[in-house]
mmCIF file with all atom_site columns, C-alpha atoms in Angstrom:
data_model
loop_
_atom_site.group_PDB
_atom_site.id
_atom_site.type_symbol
_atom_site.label_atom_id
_atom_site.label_alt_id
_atom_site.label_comp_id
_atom_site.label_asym_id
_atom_site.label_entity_id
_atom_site.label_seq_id
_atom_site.pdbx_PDB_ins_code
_atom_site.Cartn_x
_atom_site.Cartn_y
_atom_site.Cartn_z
_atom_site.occupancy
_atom_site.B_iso_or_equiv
_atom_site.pdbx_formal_charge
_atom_site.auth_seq_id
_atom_site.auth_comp_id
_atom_site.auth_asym_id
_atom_site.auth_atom_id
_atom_site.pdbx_PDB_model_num
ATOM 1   C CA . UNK A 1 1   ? -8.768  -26.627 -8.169  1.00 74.00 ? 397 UNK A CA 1
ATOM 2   C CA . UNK A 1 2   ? -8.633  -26.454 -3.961  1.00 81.00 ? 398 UNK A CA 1
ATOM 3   C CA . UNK A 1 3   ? -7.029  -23.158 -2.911  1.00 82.00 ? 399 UNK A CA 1
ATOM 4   C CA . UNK A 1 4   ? -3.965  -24.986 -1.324  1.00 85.00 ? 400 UNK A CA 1
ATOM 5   C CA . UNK A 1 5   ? -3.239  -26.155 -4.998  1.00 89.00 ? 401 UNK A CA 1
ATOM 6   C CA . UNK A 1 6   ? -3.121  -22.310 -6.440  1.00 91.00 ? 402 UNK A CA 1
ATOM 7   C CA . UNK A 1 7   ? -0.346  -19.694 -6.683  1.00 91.00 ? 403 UNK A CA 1
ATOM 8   C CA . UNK A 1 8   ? -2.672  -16.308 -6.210  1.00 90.00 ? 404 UNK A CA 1
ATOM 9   C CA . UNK A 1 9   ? -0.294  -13.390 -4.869  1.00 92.00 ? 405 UNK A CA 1
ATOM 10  C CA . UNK A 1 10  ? 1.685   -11.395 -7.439  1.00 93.00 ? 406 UNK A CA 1
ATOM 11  C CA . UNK A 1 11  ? 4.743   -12.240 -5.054  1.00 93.00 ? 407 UNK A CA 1
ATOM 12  C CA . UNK A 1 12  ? 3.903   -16.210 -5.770  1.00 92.00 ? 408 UNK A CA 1
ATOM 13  C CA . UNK A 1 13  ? 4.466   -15.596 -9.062  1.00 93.00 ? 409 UNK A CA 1
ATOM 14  C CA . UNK A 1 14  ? 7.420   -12.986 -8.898  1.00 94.00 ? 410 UNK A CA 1
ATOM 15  C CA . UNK A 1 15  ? 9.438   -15.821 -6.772  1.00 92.00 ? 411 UNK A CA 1
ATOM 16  C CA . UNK A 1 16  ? 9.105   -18.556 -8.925  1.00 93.00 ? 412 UNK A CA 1
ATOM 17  C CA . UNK A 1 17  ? 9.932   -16.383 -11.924 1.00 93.00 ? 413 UNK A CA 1
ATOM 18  C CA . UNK A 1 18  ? 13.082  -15.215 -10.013 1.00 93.00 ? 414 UNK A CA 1
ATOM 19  C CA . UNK A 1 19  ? 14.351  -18.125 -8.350  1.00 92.00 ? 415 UNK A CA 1
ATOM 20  C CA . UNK A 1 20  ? 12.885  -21.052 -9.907  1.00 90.00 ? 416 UNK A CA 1
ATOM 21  C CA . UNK A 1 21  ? 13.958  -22.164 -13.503 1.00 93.00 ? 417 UNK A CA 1
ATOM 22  C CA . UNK A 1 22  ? 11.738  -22.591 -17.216 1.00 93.00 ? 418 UNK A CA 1
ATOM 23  C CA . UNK A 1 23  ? 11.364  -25.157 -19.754 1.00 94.00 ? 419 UNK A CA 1
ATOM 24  C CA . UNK A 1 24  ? 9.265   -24.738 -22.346 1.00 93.00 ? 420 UNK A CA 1
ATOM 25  C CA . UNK A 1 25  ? 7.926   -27.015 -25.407 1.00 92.00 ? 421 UNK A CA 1
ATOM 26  C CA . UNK A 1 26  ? 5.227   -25.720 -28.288 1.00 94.00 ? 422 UNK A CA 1
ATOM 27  C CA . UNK A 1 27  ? 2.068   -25.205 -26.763 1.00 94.00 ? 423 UNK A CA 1
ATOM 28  C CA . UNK A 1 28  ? 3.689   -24.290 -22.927 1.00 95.00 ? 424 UNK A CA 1
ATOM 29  C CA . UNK A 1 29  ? 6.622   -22.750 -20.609 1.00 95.00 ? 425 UNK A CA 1
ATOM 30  C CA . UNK A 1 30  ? 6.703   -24.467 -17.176 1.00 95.00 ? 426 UNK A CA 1
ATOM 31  C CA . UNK A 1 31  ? 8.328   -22.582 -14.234 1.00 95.00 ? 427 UNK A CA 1
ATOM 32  C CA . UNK A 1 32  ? 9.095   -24.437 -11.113 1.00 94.00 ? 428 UNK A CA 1
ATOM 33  C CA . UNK A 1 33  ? 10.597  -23.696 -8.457  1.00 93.00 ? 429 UNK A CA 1
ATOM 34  C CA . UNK A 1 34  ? 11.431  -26.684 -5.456  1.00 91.00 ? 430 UNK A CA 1
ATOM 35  C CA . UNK A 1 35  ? 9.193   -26.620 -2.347  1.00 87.00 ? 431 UNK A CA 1
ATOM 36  C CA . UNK A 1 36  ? 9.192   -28.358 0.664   1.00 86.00 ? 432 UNK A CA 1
ATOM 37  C CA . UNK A 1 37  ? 5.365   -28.951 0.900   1.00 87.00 ? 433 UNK A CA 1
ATOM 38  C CA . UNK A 1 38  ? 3.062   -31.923 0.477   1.00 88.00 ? 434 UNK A CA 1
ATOM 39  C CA . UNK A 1 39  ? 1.546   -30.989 -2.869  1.00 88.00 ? 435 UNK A CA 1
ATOM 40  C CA . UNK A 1 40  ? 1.986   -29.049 -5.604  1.00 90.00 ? 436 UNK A CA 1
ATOM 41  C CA . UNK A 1 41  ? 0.975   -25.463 -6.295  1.00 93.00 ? 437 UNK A CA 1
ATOM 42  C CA . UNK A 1 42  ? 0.598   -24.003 -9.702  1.00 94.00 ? 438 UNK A CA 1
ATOM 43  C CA . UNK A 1 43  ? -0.362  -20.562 -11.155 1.00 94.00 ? 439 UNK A CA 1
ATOM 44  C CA . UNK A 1 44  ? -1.881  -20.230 -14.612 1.00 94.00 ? 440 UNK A CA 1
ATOM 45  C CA . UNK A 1 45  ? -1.325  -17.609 -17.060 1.00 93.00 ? 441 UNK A CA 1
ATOM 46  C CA . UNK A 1 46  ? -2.680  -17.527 -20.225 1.00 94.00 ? 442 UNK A CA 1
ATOM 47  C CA . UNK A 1 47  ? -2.377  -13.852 -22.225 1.00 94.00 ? 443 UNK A CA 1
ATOM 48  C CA . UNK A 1 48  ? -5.037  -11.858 -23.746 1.00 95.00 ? 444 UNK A CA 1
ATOM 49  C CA . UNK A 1 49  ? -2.806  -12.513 -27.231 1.00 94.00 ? 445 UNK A CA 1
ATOM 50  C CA . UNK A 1 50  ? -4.167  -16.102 -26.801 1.00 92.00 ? 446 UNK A CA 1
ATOM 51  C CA . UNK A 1 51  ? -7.682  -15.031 -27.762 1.00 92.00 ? 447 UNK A CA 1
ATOM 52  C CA . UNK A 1 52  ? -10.942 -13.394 -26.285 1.00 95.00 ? 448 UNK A CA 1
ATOM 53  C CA . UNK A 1 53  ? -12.239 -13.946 -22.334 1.00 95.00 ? 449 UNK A CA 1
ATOM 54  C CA . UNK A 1 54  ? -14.531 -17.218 -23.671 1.00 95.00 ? 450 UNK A CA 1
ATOM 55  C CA . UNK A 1 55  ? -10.749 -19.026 -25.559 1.00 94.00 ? 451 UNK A CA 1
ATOM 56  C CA . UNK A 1 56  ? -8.803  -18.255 -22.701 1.00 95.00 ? 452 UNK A CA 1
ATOM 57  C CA . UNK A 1 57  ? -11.022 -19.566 -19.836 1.00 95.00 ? 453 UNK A CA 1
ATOM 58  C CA . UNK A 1 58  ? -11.146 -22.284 -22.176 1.00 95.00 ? 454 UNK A CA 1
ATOM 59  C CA . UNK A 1 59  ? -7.976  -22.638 -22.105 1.00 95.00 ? 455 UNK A CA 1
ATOM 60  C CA . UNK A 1 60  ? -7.377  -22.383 -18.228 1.00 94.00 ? 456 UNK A CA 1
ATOM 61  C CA . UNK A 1 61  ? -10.700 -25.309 -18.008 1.00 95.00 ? 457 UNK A CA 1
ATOM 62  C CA . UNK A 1 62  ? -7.825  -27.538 -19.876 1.00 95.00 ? 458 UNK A CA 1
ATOM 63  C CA . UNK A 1 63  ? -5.095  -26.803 -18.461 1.00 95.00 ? 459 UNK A CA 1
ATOM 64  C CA . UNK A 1 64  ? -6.621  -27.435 -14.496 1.00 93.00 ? 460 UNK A CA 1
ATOM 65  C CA . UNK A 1 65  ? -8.315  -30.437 -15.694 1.00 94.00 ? 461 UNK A CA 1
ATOM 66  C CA . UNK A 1 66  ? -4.987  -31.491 -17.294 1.00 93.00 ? 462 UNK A CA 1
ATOM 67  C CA . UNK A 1 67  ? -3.217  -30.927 -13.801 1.00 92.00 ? 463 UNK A CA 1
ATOM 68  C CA . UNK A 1 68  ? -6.275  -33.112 -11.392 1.00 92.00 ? 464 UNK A CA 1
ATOM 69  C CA . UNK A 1 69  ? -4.846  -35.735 -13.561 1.00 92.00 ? 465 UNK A CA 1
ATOM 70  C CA . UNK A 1 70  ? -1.820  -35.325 -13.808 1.00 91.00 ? 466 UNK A CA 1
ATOM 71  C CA . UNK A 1 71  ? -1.530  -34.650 -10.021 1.00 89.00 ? 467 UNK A CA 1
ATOM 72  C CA . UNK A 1 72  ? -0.179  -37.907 -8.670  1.00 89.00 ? 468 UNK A CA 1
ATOM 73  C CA . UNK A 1 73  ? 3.051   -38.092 -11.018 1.00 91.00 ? 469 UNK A CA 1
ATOM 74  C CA . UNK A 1 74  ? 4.155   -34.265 -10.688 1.00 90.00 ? 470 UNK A CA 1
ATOM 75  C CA . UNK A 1 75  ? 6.688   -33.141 -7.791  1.00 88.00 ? 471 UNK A CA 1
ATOM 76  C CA . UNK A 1 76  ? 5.379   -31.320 -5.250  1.00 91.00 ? 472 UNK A CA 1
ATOM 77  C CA . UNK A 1 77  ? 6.894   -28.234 -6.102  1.00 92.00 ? 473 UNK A CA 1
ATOM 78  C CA . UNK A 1 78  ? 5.891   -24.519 -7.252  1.00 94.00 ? 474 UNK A CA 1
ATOM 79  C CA . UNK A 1 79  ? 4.921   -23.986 -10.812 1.00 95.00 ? 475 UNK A CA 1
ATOM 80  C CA . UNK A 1 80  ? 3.529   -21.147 -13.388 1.00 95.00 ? 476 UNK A CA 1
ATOM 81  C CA . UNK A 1 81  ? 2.312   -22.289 -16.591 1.00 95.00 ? 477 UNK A CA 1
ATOM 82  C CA . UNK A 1 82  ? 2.160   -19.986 -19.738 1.00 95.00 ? 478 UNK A CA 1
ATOM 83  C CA . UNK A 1 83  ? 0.032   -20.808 -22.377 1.00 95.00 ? 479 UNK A CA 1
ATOM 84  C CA . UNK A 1 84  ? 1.485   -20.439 -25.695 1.00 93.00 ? 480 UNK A CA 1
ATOM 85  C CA . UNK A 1 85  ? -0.755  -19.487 -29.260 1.00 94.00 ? 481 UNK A CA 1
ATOM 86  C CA . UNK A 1 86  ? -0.481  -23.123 -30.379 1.00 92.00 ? 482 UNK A CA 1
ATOM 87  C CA . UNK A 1 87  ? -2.160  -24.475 -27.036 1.00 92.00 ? 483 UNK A CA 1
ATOM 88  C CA . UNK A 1 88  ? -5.723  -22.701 -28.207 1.00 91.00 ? 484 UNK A CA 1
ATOM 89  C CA . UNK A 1 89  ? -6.229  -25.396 -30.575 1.00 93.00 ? 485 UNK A CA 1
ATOM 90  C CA . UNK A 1 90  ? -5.728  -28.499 -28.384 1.00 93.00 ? 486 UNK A CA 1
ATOM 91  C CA . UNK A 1 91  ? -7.700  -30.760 -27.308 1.00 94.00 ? 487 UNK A CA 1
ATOM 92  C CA . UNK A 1 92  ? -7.977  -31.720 -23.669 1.00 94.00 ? 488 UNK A CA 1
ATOM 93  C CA . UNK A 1 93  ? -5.802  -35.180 -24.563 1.00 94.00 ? 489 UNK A CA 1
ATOM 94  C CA . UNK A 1 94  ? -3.443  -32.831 -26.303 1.00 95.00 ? 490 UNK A CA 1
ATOM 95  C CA . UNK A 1 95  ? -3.006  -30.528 -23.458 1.00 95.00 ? 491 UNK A CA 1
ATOM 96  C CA . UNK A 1 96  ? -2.623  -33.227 -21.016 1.00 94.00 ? 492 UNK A CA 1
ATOM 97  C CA . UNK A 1 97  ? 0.548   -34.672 -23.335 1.00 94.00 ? 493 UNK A CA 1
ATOM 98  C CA . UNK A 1 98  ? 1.907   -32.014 -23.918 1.00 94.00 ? 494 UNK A CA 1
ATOM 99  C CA . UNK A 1 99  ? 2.454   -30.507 -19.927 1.00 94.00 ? 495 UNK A CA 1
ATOM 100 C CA . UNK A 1 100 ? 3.250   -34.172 -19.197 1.00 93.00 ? 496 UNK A CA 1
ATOM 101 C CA . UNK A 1 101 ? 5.868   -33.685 -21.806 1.00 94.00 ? 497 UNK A CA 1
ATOM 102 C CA . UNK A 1 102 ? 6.957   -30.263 -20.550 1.00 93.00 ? 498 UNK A CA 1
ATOM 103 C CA . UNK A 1 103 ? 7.115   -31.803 -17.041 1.00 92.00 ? 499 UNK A CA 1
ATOM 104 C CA . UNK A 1 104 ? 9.547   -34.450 -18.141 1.00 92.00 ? 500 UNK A CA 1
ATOM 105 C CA . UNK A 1 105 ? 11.558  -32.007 -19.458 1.00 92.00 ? 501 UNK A CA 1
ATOM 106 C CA . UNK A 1 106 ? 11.498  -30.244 -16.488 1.00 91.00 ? 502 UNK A CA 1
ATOM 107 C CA . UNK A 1 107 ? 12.657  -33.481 -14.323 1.00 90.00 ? 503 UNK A CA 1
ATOM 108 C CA . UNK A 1 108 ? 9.597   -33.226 -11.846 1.00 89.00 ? 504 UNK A CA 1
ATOM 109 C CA . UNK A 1 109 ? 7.702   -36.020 -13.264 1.00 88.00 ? 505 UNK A CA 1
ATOM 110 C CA . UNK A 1 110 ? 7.536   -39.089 -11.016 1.00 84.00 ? 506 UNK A CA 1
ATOM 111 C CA . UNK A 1 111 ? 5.855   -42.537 -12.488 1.00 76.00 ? 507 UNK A CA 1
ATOM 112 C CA . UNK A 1 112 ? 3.715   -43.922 -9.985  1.00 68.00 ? 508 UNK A CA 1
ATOM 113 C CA . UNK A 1 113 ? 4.080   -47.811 -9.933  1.00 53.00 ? 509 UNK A CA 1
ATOM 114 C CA . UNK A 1 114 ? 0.524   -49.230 -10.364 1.00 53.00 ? 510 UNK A CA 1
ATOM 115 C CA . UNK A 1 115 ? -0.223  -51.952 -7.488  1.00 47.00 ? 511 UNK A CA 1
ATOM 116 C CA . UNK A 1 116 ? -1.659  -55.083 -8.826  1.00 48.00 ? 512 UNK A CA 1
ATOM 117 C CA . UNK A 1 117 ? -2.127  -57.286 -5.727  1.00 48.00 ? 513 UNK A CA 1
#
């Protein structure tokens, strides 16, 4: 994921935790928190509860892949996602449903209209 696309400073996180607001499904809770930018950023989080370092890289692997794809349907606004203990067993179509799913819940999700000319 480019740099612009990441959430890195502890005060990244600490604002979007404070002024932004959280929905949350099984596997995930979503933070946002509107932006006026041209893209997204996100910041990951995924606890040491989740498993050992190899599960929750593993986890992380998913959940950017998830997000490249993802990408052109999804607000460009702030976000931290939380991995939950259910989201270890996923697979990388499962992970991709289900933050599509949180993101609908959130109201951030956009459909793209597909151009067939």
């Amino acid at each position: 994921m480019k740099k612009e696309y990441r959430l890195q400073k502890n005060e990244e996180f600490q604002a979007v935790f404070r002024e932004g607001r959280s929905v949350a499904n099984r596997q995930f809770v979503v933070y946002t928190q509107k932006a006026d930018q041209a893209h997204f950023r996100v910041g990951l989080s995924v606890s040491k509860k989740l498993g050992n370092a190899v599960e929750r890289n593993r986890m992380k692997r998913l959940m950017r892949e998830s997000l490249r794809l993802l990408e052109p349907n999804v607000a460009p606004h702030n976000y931290v996602i939380i991995a939950r203990k259910p989201a270890t067993s996923l697979t990388q179509d499962e992970v991709t449903e289900s933050l599509k799913h949180a993101f609908k819940r959130a109201k951030v999700w956009k459909q793209r209209q597909v151009d067939r000319s």
